[in-house]
Structure formats: structure tokens, C-alpha cells
Amino acid sequence: MYPRKNADAGSVSTINTSSGMAENGWPRANKLWSNLSDVCTLLRINISSSITDDDFRFQHVHFKPGQRIHTVGQPFDMLYIVNSGFLKTVMIDESGNEQVISFPMKGDLFGIDGIHNRQYTSEAVALSSCDIILVPFKKFAAMGRTHADLETAIYSVMSRELTREQAMVSMLGSLCAEARVARFLVSLSDRFSALGYSGKEFNLRMTRHEIGSYLGLTLETVSRTLSAFNDIGLISVDQRAIAINDLHALKTLRRLPPSRARTKPDSAKKKALAAVAAAAQSTEAVPAA
Amino acid sequence: MYPRKNADAGSVSTINTSSGMAENGWPRANKLWSNLSDVCTLLRINISSSITDDDFRFQHVHFKPGQRIHTVGQPFDMLYIVNSGFLKTVMIDESGNEQVISFPMKGDLFGIDGIHNRQYTSEAVALSSCDIILVPFKKFAAMGRTHADLETAIYSVMSRELTREQAMVSMLGSLCAEARVARFLVSLSDRFSALGYSGKEFNLRMTRHEIGSYLGLTLETVSRTLSAFNDIGLISVDQRAIAINDLHALKTLRRLPPSRARTKPDSAKKKALAAVAAAAQSTEAVPAA
DNA sequence: CGGAATATTGAGGGTCATCAAATGTCGTGG
DNA sequence: CCACGACATTTGATGACCCTCAATATTCCG
């Protein structure tokens, strides 16, 4: 039912020597292991109490671009945390079309969707070289039973993911294409900043097609919108390279004025965009519209 | 920051006599209480072990149409389970627009979004008279620590909600208006059936505007689509009363054929819809497109 | 270098939002 | 009981937004 490359995740936890292990389709596992403290730090969880007595070690596995961490229908028993690299998670509808759900990066947890039916409903694909921490869910939950902070944090992370998806639904239901792309850029900028990277200049790790799938748009609309943002100076874009020139305008770009643009039909869109940018820059002095 | 009717939920748990308590804006609490076993049954959780020793009682509160169970920004410490009635949950974006996120009904759990930031990010409003069970989250989680099945179930419910929202994102990103409305009707039908009510005939508890908000459409589009379904016989609709005439066609309605309709522009849509319905009914014998 | 994948840009049309008007429903009070 | 207003629903006309199709340019990688 899920005829993809890699086998089930269960077999991995049995490999404790981590030599080469190219068997059964799984990529090589580096000899890196994390303890609970490392994991909590990565998830930005404040674990107060002394947990140094935990001897459990979480295994790291390395994936190359294009490799799948888990597939739809695969039996669930692991959560995954990104230690480095970039991925996408996708759902596959009944007609076989992929829909991008999220772009996990360092510190993000994924695989939660597998808990309910004891198998994953989504698929995670590496977009770059990735170092992924395997988190056996049963063990993790059991540790939560003795570490109150950890249990709270697990619930919290799941709640955060739910809120994130709800915000996504809200966005798809109410924002126009330009606002969606603007928010996407702002979101990426914020996430890079939070990780200590530059929020002003970064490279997109995904294609226009994947961005469009994530935002409910076509790749052409994404490309056109990025070009339009570039033309009016909000960003500078060259293929995958992005430079944010006016973060505030991107953040406040909501929905281009419904009508009221008496200019000729041609070039009206660019004028509207420019007007929005101008209004956003001069935060207060809007000339009576 | 959240200047709505009702006060914080925290004060309620202190009321154990449940007399009239019309104070502080909360609606009257009936003298109904549930134990853990009742709650698990309602949530469709299989609790194996003996949990009859639990003396904790979950309070019921009654809400009338229009009343809010919780509001955005309100401090979180409760989850809520619907014992009877129908509600909506909404998110409110920065410009004050409401976006319907879900329509909870009997057996559904809501309030999960409040865990992460210790305050709700959404608002729950009763659409009919509702009997709601208050579930103090800390107490619930603590019970999960001693009842493994319960802990698993809590994680499972949260995972299910996440998956549901992901499916919603996928739908909004890929389906046209007719397919969204069709899925909405099928979803309602399935949920009513699962509760023992008729999945063929039921009343909508929400307005066209709320349906549209939920599906990312305008109320006019919802109305038009329902009328179109009615015209080709898929359903019978009269205001809030719905009768499903062809569930299979609704389930298989995906996306009306992109082009290929060389008929005149007028009435082309109805022909396309009729064609889809016919194709869905004769599940196999499609005459060469 | 050459082929595949990705990205850009243009032209045209379909879907659905917007605006508008009429009808239907419901609760309230005269 | 009916008038009245507020709200919900239906239906039509119009066109903006964005998808589709298409051609070209650019990058990546063997």
C-alpha cells in the first residue's frame, strides 16, 4: 500500500552500532546521539529538573535530498526532530496529487499525524541534506510521565502545530495570492532569524511549484508575485536567492483594495501594489484614501 | 484585550454546588456531572482498566445559542467536550474578520489550541442549545499519567485534530467550490450517521455565511452551489433543511472537467455538473470521456 | 555539451467575488 | 394578529483574480 523506497522505521531502533547500515534502504546513520537534554534544547523546551540520570540516547539519521523519512501509510512509532537541514511534508489526495503541508527546519518536530491511526497520513521528504533525530514515541511519552515539564512540552508542541494549521486554513480562506506569498516570505524570514541566520537574505530551499502547493497557488502565480514584489522594491529575487528589502510592507500587506482603483485596467495591479507598499512604509500618513 | 461577555473559566471550577450561578456572565450550570468513564465513552475511547476508583467529576455547563464558551485571549485551563448541541469555533484575524475553523458537535473535543500559549487562540460559540463538559486540562493530563489508555487517547485526539486541519488545508488548496461544498455535505452526513441520526436528511445549524467562511467561499457561492446541486438532483435543499439524494455522487465529485465543454457558455456549468453526477452514478461505464 | 528540471513571462479564459435587488424567515412589539 | 425591522437566502450581472496553456530562458548535473 505504500511502495516507496525505505522500509519501516521500526527496524532502525535495533541498530545500535551504526556502522554503515545501507541495508533495507535506509540511509547511513552517523554516529551522533542525543540525550533528552539535547532534544529539549532543540525543541526550545525549558526542562527545569535534573534529568541527567536518563541514560536513553536518541539516534540521529542522515538523509540526502529527495530521500523520504517516512511515507503515507507506514506504521507509526517515531516522531522526528530536525537537527539540521530542510524538508517538506506532503499529503497525497485520492487522485495522487501532492499537497505540501509544511517545511520543517531545525528544531521542528514532525510525524505527529501518525499517532492517531498508528500510521502516518503524510510523507516527509528531505529538501537538503538533513540530520534527523529519531524519537520513539512510546519512550518519549513514558519519559513525559516522570518529567512533568516534558509532558507539558509535548502537549504544547502538538497544540502549537494545531494552531499553526488553523492559521494556515484561515490564510487560505481569506487572503489573496499576493498576501499569501508575502506572509510566506515573512514566515521564512522570522524562522531564519529565530535560528540565528539572516532574516534579510536567504535561499529558498523549495521550488516554485512546492511554494505554490503550500500556498494553494500555481507555480506561475508564485513566480509572478515574486517578480512583482521585486519590481516594486519589496524584495530582491534571483532564482532561489531572496533579499527582503521592506519587511514591514510585507508584514502589513493584506489584501489589495477591493475596487476603488479608477485607473485603467492595464497596469492597475502594479499601481495597487505600489500604493500598498507606500502606505505601509509611511505607517501613519495615509492621505485620506 | 478580550472584552467579551463571559469572564475567565477559572472561576467555574470552584462552583461545586451549581445552584443558579447567573453571576459573572456564565450561563446556568445544570446539575449534571460526568465521571471519567462517561467522558471516555463520549470521546469514543476504549478504556480497558478499572477506573471506577476515580472520584473526580466533570462539570456540565449549559449554553444558549450565541453564547461563547471561550474567547480569544482568554486564559486557558479547560478543554471542552460537547455532550449535546452544535457550535462553531472561529479565529479572528488582525483586521477583525472571523474565520470559521470547525463545527463541533456531540463527542467532539475543543479548546486544544489554548494549550500552547496558555490562552485560547480561537473562540467557541454555541449555534444551538449546548450541554458542554468542562475538562480541567491539568487534571486530565494527571489522570493520563495513571491511566495509560487515557494518555494514549489524549495524544490520539490531538493528533486526529491535527490531521483534520491538514486535510482541510489540502482541500482549500486543491478543490473547487463545488467539490468543497460537496465534501462539506458528505462530512456532515457522515458525522450525523456516526451519532445515530439520519445521514440522509438533516438541518444545517449554521448560516450560508458561516459555511462559506469555513470553506473559504462567499455565502453567495455556497447558496448557488447548493441550488445547483438541488437542480441536478444530488440533494434537495430548502433553507436549512437538507436531503441527500445521491451521496455517492457527492463523495466522488472532485473537480469539474477543466475545459472540454464545447457547449455554449450559458448553461455550460449545469451540463458539466450533470455529467459529473452521471459519471459518478454509473461508476464504471464511462463512455470514453 | 546536452538534456532535464526549474523559472520567467505572456495571452486568454474560467471561476468565483463583488455589488445589487428581491424574496423569505423570524422575533418583537404595537 | 399583523406590522415592522433585522437578518438570511436566492438570483442576476459584471469583472477581477488567478489558473491554464504556451514559449522561452536559465540552471543543474551527468
XYZ file of C-alpha atoms (C1' of nucleotides) in Angstrom:
638
model
C 0.000 0.000 0.000
C 2.986 2.287 0.346
C 5.534 1.088 -2.176
C 8.252 3.614 -1.568
C 11.959 3.390 -1.075
C 12.569 2.967 2.575
C 11.337 0.232 4.832
C 9.623 0.629 8.140
C 11.160 2.811 10.770
C 10.950 0.136 13.393
C 13.992 -1.687 12.222
C 16.238 1.220 12.788
C 15.977 1.372 16.511
C 17.533 -2.058 16.663
C 20.729 -0.812 15.096
C 22.885 0.417 17.911
C 26.284 0.084 16.385
C 25.530 2.404 13.488
C 28.305 1.285 11.199
C 27.289 1.641 7.585
C 23.783 0.144 7.561
C 22.996 0.682 3.914
C 20.700 -2.318 4.177
C 16.927 -2.104 3.813
C 17.024 1.225 2.029
C 17.689 3.464 4.989
C 20.430 5.998 4.578
C 23.532 5.820 6.650
C 23.292 6.789 10.278
C 26.016 8.966 11.590
C 27.478 8.189 14.950
C 25.696 11.028 16.643
C 23.334 10.530 19.525
C 21.419 12.962 21.636
C 20.157 12.707 25.177
C 16.901 14.095 26.496
C 18.527 17.369 27.414
C 19.764 17.878 23.870
C 16.338 17.130 22.477
C 14.643 19.574 24.815
C 17.113 22.301 23.946
C 16.467 21.728 20.262
C 12.703 21.933 20.825
C 13.193 25.082 22.930
C 11.750 23.391 25.982
C 12.724 24.522 29.437
C 13.339 21.384 31.435
C 13.880 22.507 34.960
C 14.584 19.395 36.980
C 17.580 17.148 36.975
C 17.285 14.758 34.115
C 20.906 13.854 33.787
C 20.100 10.424 35.125
C 18.401 9.492 31.898
C 20.574 7.121 30.014
C 18.365 6.906 26.931
C 20.016 8.086 23.746
C 18.139 9.317 20.688
C 19.597 8.173 17.428
C 20.433 10.510 14.572
C 19.917 9.521 10.950
C 21.208 11.345 7.926
C 19.141 11.842 4.787
C 20.143 13.145 1.410
C 17.993 15.418 -0.773
C 14.979 13.589 -2.148
C 15.038 10.791 0.408
C 11.892 10.123 2.386
C 11.899 9.999 6.160
C 8.507 8.356 6.320
C 5.750 7.624 3.825
C 1.978 7.647 3.806
C 0.568 4.533 5.382
C 3.802 3.485 7.006
C 3.311 2.140 10.548
C 3.920 4.817 13.124
C 6.174 4.583 16.072
C 8.551 7.501 15.726
C 8.433 11.238 15.917
C 11.201 13.135 14.178
C 13.102 16.261 15.073
C 15.152 18.230 12.583
C 18.684 18.774 13.819
C 19.838 20.306 10.558
C 18.574 20.637 7.005
C 15.285 21.393 5.315
C 12.363 19.188 4.432
C 8.814 19.241 3.220
C 5.848 17.237 4.399
C 3.128 16.420 1.902
C -0.297 14.871 1.909
C -1.420 12.875 -1.084
C -5.058 13.088 -2.060
C -7.132 10.335 -3.626
C -6.139 11.343 -7.148
C -2.460 11.151 -6.307
C -1.743 14.854 -6.186
C 0.758 16.029 -3.645
C -0.044 18.934 -1.385
C 2.732 20.474 0.673
C 1.718 20.860 4.306
C 4.826 22.217 5.980
C 8.511 22.967 5.538
C 10.212 21.679 8.707
C 13.619 23.017 9.614
C 15.984 22.943 12.583
C 14.146 22.415 15.837
C 10.862 21.397 14.242
C 9.029 18.231 15.185
C 7.115 16.178 12.635
C 5.364 12.849 12.383
C 2.643 13.793 14.871
C -0.043 12.970 12.325
C 0.861 9.309 12.650
C -0.240 8.956 16.248
C -3.946 8.785 15.661
C -4.252 5.916 13.216
C -0.928 4.389 14.143
C 0.294 5.147 10.659
C 1.462 8.342 9.008
C -1.035 10.239 6.911
C 1.684 12.365 5.385
C 5.083 11.948 3.854
C 8.295 13.755 4.776
C 10.941 14.403 2.121
C 14.384 15.896 2.591
C 14.948 19.037 0.507
C 18.586 19.229 1.510
C 20.991 17.083 3.446
C 19.286 16.514 6.759
C 20.274 15.269 10.163
C 17.150 13.892 11.791
C 16.702 12.716 15.377
C 14.539 9.658 15.834
C 12.192 9.911 18.797
C 10.405 6.668 19.689
C 7.004 7.953 20.659
C 6.210 5.407 23.352
C 9.509 6.018 25.054
C 9.041 9.765 24.741
C 5.573 9.638 26.271
C 6.862 7.419 29.056
C 9.576 9.941 29.847
C 6.872 12.586 29.955
C 5.220 10.658 32.750
C 8.208 11.204 35.014
C 9.206 14.650 33.788
C 6.216 16.937 34.152
C 7.891 19.652 32.133
C 8.416 17.295 29.257
C 4.828 16.130 29.253
C 3.633 19.714 29.216
C 6.023 20.441 26.400
C 4.785 17.547 24.291
C 1.219 18.700 24.634
C 2.346 22.226 23.951
C 4.157 21.342 20.758
C 1.153 19.414 19.489
C -1.104 22.333 20.343
C 1.240 24.694 18.539
C 1.156 22.574 15.414
C -2.631 22.524 15.535
C -2.745 26.295 15.900
C -0.328 26.624 13.024
C -2.543 24.570 10.744
C -5.579 26.562 11.822
C -3.785 29.759 10.938
C -2.967 28.193 7.589
C -6.613 27.386 6.981
C -7.511 30.924 7.911
C -4.938 32.285 5.497
C -6.016 30.102 2.601
C -9.614 31.059 3.186
C -9.184 34.772 3.348
C -6.025 36.097 1.731
C -5.288 36.814 -1.893
C -2.269 35.452 -3.694
C -0.007 38.397 -3.009
C -0.762 38.388 0.697
C -0.081 34.656 0.882
C 3.295 34.982 -0.765
C 4.138 37.961 1.423
C 3.288 36.017 4.550
C 5.284 33.066 3.370
C 8.347 35.251 2.970
C 7.816 36.866 6.361
C 7.393 33.473 7.967
C 10.616 32.202 6.453
C 12.395 35.371 7.480
C 11.185 35.035 11.051
C 12.177 31.401 11.262
C 15.646 32.044 9.908
C 16.081 34.924 12.311
C 14.994 32.786 15.240
C 17.674 30.274 14.333
C 20.347 32.938 14.216
C 20.576 33.111 10.459
C 19.920 36.215 8.441
C 16.269 37.061 8.069
C 17.112 39.574 5.397
C 18.889 37.373 2.900
C 18.363 33.681 2.442
C 17.959 30.998 -0.146
C 14.700 29.235 -0.805
C 15.175 25.515 -0.420
C 11.987 24.641 -2.305
C 10.774 25.076 -5.875
C 8.097 27.492 -7.037
C 5.885 24.503 -7.505
C 6.300 23.468 -3.873
C 5.678 27.006 -2.651
C 2.561 27.146 -4.765
C 1.345 23.835 -3.442
C 1.919 25.027 0.098
C 0.056 28.285 -0.512
C -2.741 26.916 -2.671
C -1.446 28.690 -5.783
C 0.120 27.703 -9.054
C 3.846 27.973 -9.611
C 3.259 30.670 -12.210
C 1.358 32.834 -9.774
C 4.141 32.446 -7.219
C 6.745 33.396 -9.788
C 4.741 36.371 -10.991
C 4.106 37.596 -7.473
C 7.766 37.354 -6.528
C 8.621 39.265 -9.688
C 6.044 41.918 -8.821
C 7.479 42.271 -5.298
C 10.890 42.587 -6.879
C 9.706 45.253 -9.322
C 8.296 47.491 -6.627
C 11.300 47.009 -4.393
C 9.840 44.964 -1.565
C 12.339 42.208 -2.178
C 15.156 41.326 -4.495
C 14.774 37.918 -6.021
C 17.080 35.955 -8.257
C 16.018 32.366 -8.647
C 16.300 30.859 -5.169
C 18.098 33.836 -3.654
C 15.857 36.222 -1.734
C 16.663 39.545 -0.114
C 13.995 41.218 1.970
C 14.070 44.963 1.420
C 10.892 46.045 3.174
C 9.856 43.573 5.828
C 7.268 45.908 7.280
C 5.454 46.286 3.983
C 5.411 42.519 3.565
C 4.044 42.081 7.061
C 1.221 44.562 6.565
C 0.288 43.510 3.042
C -3.173 42.055 3.478
C -5.483 42.414 0.558
C -5.267 44.815 -2.270
C -8.065 47.406 -2.159
C -11.265 45.725 -3.415
C -12.332 48.244 -6.008
C -11.801 51.971 -5.937
C -8.915 51.836 -8.407
C -10.216 54.014 -11.198
C -7.033 53.641 -13.201
C -7.183 51.795 -16.469
C -7.388 48.031 -16.284
C -3.857 47.615 -17.577
C -1.057 48.136 -15.084
C -3.652 48.636 -12.390
C -2.237 45.754 -10.374
C 1.257 47.165 -10.205
C -0.092 50.528 -9.175
C -2.140 48.909 -6.467
C 0.874 47.025 -5.182
C 2.993 50.158 -5.221
C 0.298 52.000 -3.341
C 0.180 49.312 -0.695
C 3.918 49.451 -0.311
C 3.885 53.217 0.009
C 1.082 53.106 2.535
C 2.914 50.522 4.558
C 6.126 52.490 4.623
C 4.595 55.717 5.797
C 2.840 53.911 8.587
C 0.604 56.757 9.634
C 0.220 59.402 6.973
C -2.282 57.792 4.657
C -3.771 60.585 2.577
C -7.460 60.003 3.204
C -7.605 57.156 0.698
C -7.696 42.563 25.260
C -10.658 40.207 25.200
C -13.624 42.344 26.091
C -16.334 39.756 25.599
C -19.265 38.629 27.630
C -18.071 35.879 29.852
C -15.336 36.044 32.408
C -12.478 33.621 32.858
C -13.203 29.956 33.039
C -11.141 29.515 36.130
C -13.838 30.669 38.448
C -16.209 27.994 37.356
C -14.322 25.044 38.731
C -14.764 26.498 42.170
C -18.516 26.265 41.892
C -19.427 22.845 43.150
C -22.933 23.458 44.297
C -24.171 24.544 40.866
C -27.290 26.290 42.009
C -28.202 29.090 39.693
C -24.932 30.932 39.243
C -26.015 33.597 36.837
C -23.196 35.695 38.206
C -20.193 36.862 36.191
C -21.879 36.259 32.846
C -21.691 32.475 32.746
C -24.826 30.639 31.853
C -26.526 28.445 34.338
C -24.943 25.112 35.109
C -27.231 22.150 35.184
C -26.805 19.630 37.920
C -25.253 17.074 35.642
C -21.842 15.637 36.235
C -19.830 13.043 34.393
C -17.102 10.744 35.580
C -14.045 9.693 33.627
C -15.814 6.685 32.208
C -18.597 8.858 30.786
C -16.075 11.196 29.232
C -14.162 8.356 27.611
C -17.335 6.869 26.203
C -18.282 10.226 24.742
C -14.847 10.582 23.156
C -15.070 7.021 21.825
C -12.064 5.953 23.846
C -11.604 2.367 24.894
C -10.521 2.459 28.485
C -9.681 -1.067 29.441
C -8.621 -0.990 33.054
C -10.640 -0.382 36.156
C -11.088 3.320 36.568
C -14.116 3.237 38.779
C -11.982 4.339 41.683
C -11.762 7.787 40.214
C -13.914 10.092 42.214
C -13.356 13.145 40.070
C -16.487 14.562 38.497
C -16.541 16.687 35.364
C -18.974 19.557 35.451
C -21.544 20.226 32.754
C -22.466 23.737 31.703
C -25.361 24.750 29.512
C -25.093 27.412 26.823
C -27.769 29.078 24.765
C -27.406 29.983 21.078
C -24.976 32.814 20.572
C -23.213 32.412 23.889
C -19.462 31.995 23.889
C -17.769 29.115 25.648
C -14.361 30.743 25.472
C -12.932 33.764 23.725
C -9.681 34.674 22.028
C -7.022 35.590 24.536
C -8.855 34.138 27.494
C -6.526 32.272 29.882
C -6.543 28.570 29.200
C -7.131 25.864 31.695
C -10.040 23.884 30.313
C -10.752 21.603 27.447
C -14.382 21.219 26.422
C -16.384 18.237 25.233
C -19.736 18.566 23.505
C -22.375 16.442 25.201
C -25.194 17.841 23.084
C -25.754 20.723 20.716
C -23.841 22.377 17.905
C -21.183 25.042 17.933
C -18.663 26.807 15.780
C -15.086 27.741 16.537
C -13.654 30.808 14.858
C -10.320 32.510 14.539
C -10.203 36.268 14.268
C -7.553 37.779 12.059
C -5.790 41.071 12.608
C -8.445 43.002 10.698
C -11.217 41.598 12.847
C -12.667 39.182 10.326
C -13.988 35.914 11.645
C -12.979 32.660 10.040
C -14.846 29.516 10.974
C -12.441 26.704 11.834
C -14.726 23.870 12.891
C -18.271 22.918 13.759
C -18.026 20.790 16.928
C -20.895 18.508 17.794
C -21.590 15.666 20.211
C -18.440 13.850 21.228
C -16.061 16.471 19.859
C -13.299 18.000 21.917
C -12.286 21.624 21.540
C -10.067 24.145 23.256
C -6.854 22.316 22.391
C -5.467 25.415 20.713
C -5.207 27.073 24.127
C -2.586 24.719 25.487
C 0.384 26.173 23.698
C 0.261 29.809 24.739
C -1.814 29.182 27.839
C -4.606 31.172 26.231
C -7.097 30.339 23.533
C -6.325 31.457 20.008
C -9.877 30.781 18.901
C -13.393 31.406 20.057
C -16.201 28.881 20.506
C -19.807 29.965 20.007
C -22.941 27.913 20.583
C -25.115 27.588 17.468
C -27.856 25.840 19.380
C -28.548 24.997 22.977
C -25.474 23.128 24.126
C -24.513 20.946 27.018
C -20.757 21.223 27.437
C -18.496 19.209 29.724
C -15.682 21.144 31.341
C -12.406 19.241 31.411
C -9.693 20.827 33.539
C -6.616 20.146 31.450
C -4.120 19.716 34.249
C -6.364 17.249 35.993
C -6.991 15.436 32.731
C -3.301 15.137 31.964
C -2.624 13.943 35.501
C -5.233 11.221 35.097
C -3.485 10.245 31.887
C -0.337 9.603 33.890
C -2.031 6.805 35.785
C -4.284 5.518 33.010
C -2.098 4.632 30.064
C -5.094 4.225 27.782
C -6.259 7.710 28.578
C -2.884 9.237 27.917
C -2.734 7.478 24.575
C -6.233 8.691 23.809
C -5.399 12.306 24.593
C -2.437 12.211 22.255
C -4.578 10.427 19.713
C -7.350 13.009 19.787
C -4.852 15.814 19.398
C -3.236 14.010 16.502
C -6.639 13.475 14.912
C -7.432 17.167 15.126
C -4.106 17.997 13.544
C -4.752 15.566 10.718
C -8.200 17.033 10.261
C -6.808 20.524 9.882
C -4.192 19.265 7.448
C -6.899 17.673 5.365
C -8.719 20.984 5.480
C -5.648 22.806 4.207
C -5.306 20.258 1.460
C -8.937 20.727 0.479
C -8.753 24.510 0.426
C -5.620 24.365 -1.649
C -6.831 21.991 -4.295
C -10.608 21.747 -4.623
C -13.023 23.999 -6.458
C -16.098 25.476 -4.842
C -18.478 22.692 -5.840
C -16.180 19.989 -4.535
C -15.765 21.826 -1.242
C -19.487 22.148 -0.710
C -19.976 18.514 -1.689
C -17.376 17.394 0.822
C -18.904 19.549 3.482
C -22.272 17.886 2.973
C -20.721 14.423 2.980
C -18.817 15.229 6.140
C -21.961 16.388 7.903
C -23.812 13.325 6.683
C -21.095 11.020 7.988
C -20.983 12.720 11.358
C -24.729 12.596 11.801
C -24.744 8.947 10.816
C -21.986 8.142 13.283
C -24.091 9.664 16.036
C -27.108 7.588 15.113
C -29.011 10.376 13.415
C -30.090 10.343 9.805
C -27.303 10.990 7.368
C -29.823 11.454 4.600
C -31.933 14.241 5.995
C -30.794 16.850 8.436
C -30.916 20.529 9.197
C -27.968 22.825 8.834
C -27.286 24.553 12.105
C -25.164 27.272 10.539
C -25.784 30.093 8.073
C -24.569 30.228 4.495
C -22.136 32.852 5.634
C -20.648 30.503 8.210
C -20.447 27.664 5.718
C -18.710 29.969 3.298
C -16.284 31.124 5.934
C -15.496 27.529 6.810
C -14.943 26.572 3.163
C -13.151 29.717 2.036
C -16.056 30.821 -0.144
C -18.622 33.602 -0.128
C -22.142 32.984 1.058
C -23.442 33.608 -2.457
C -21.249 30.895 -3.888
C -22.428 28.473 -1.223
C -26.037 29.311 -1.968
C -25.561 28.999 -5.693
C -23.776 25.685 -5.352
C -26.464 24.237 -3.131
C -29.058 25.400 -5.641
C -27.106 23.793 -8.448
C -26.890 20.507 -6.535
C -30.599 20.761 -5.952
C -31.318 21.407 -9.632
C -29.472 18.335 -10.815
C -30.980 16.172 -8.115
C -27.940 15.484 -5.936
C -29.697 16.971 -2.930
C -32.947 18.628 -2.007
C -32.452 21.888 -0.202
C -34.971 24.210 1.351
C -33.381 26.841 3.527
C -31.680 24.942 6.350
C -33.283 21.595 5.511
C -31.073 19.247 3.503
C -31.873 15.884 1.990
C -29.055 13.910 0.411
C -30.289 12.158 -2.711
C -27.041 10.908 -4.203
C -24.364 10.503 -1.575
C -22.062 8.628 -3.907
C -22.054 11.409 -6.457
C -21.273 13.922 -3.729
C -18.432 11.759 -2.469
C -16.830 11.373 -5.870
C -17.323 14.964 -7.009
C -13.801 16.288 -7.250
C -13.210 18.937 -9.830
C -15.335 19.718 -12.790
C -13.575 18.920 -16.057
C -11.185 21.805 -16.774
C -12.146 22.581 -20.339
C -13.583 20.185 -22.895
C -17.102 21.634 -22.618
C -17.661 22.986 -26.089
C -21.254 23.854 -25.324
C -22.241 27.480 -25.300
C -21.062 29.500 -22.326
C -24.559 29.677 -20.897
C -25.723 26.566 -19.075
C -22.317 25.025 -19.601
C -21.814 24.695 -15.867
C -25.041 22.856 -15.274
C -24.235 20.436 -18.043
C -20.847 19.814 -16.558
C -22.345 19.164 -13.156
C -24.931 16.839 -14.614
C -22.190 14.992 -16.446
C -20.224 14.551 -13.271
C -23.277 13.251 -11.496
C -23.988 10.806 -14.279
C -20.401 9.625 -14.340
C -20.436 9.112 -10.627
C -23.597 7.094 -10.721
C -22.517 4.722 -13.450
C -19.353 4.004 -11.572
C -17.710 2.020 -14.323
C -19.253 2.620 -17.699
C -17.859 5.991 -18.630
C -18.338 6.375 -22.385
C -14.840 7.244 -23.491
C -14.946 10.716 -22.000
C 27.935 19.783 -24.082
C 23.147 18.456 -23.920
C 19.015 17.148 -21.597
C 16.069 17.617 -17.771
C 14.327 20.392 -14.342
C 13.262 24.928 -12.907
C 11.919 29.687 -13.594
C 10.062 33.622 -16.122
C 6.754 35.897 -18.900
C 2.747 36.411 -21.920
C -2.104 35.642 -23.666
C -6.643 34.126 -22.828
C -10.413 32.328 -20.360
C -12.926 30.277 -16.243
C -14.195 30.537 -11.532
C -15.700 32.906 -8.090
C -16.007 37.500 -5.552
C -18.431 41.675 -5.618
C -22.325 44.529 -5.999
C -27.171 44.739 -6.227
C -32.041 43.658 -5.700
C -35.798 40.830 -4.441
C -37.790 37.376 -1.570
C -38.320 34.702 2.597
C -37.953 33.991 7.647
C -38.180 35.137 12.396
C -38.665 37.690 16.693
C -40.570 41.763 18.767
C -43.884 44.919 19.933
C -47.901 47.696 18.797
C -52.813 39.293 14.713
C -50.194 41.820 11.898
C -46.687 45.297 11.098
C -42.170 46.021 11.273
C -37.289 45.533 11.074
C -33.317 42.675 11.162
C -31.421 39.016 9.218
C -30.910 35.087 5.990
C -31.344 33.360 1.377
C -31.732 33.410 -3.544
C -30.648 35.019 -8.026
C -28.579 38.032 -11.584
C -24.835 40.920 -13.807
C -20.190 42.138 -14.017
C -15.382 41.686 -13.958
C -11.091 40.812 -11.110
C -8.106 37.347 -9.897
C -5.777 33.552 -10.889
C -5.459 29.199 -13.489
C -4.281 27.089 -17.892
C -1.674 26.738 -21.852
C 2.374 28.081 -24.198
C 7.036 29.739 -25.317
C 11.411 30.978 -23.734
C 15.274 31.438 -20.649
C 18.136 29.771 -17.001
C 20.275 26.450 -14.005
C 21.735 21.990 -12.714
C 24.027 17.775 -13.431
C 25.666 13.741 -15.691
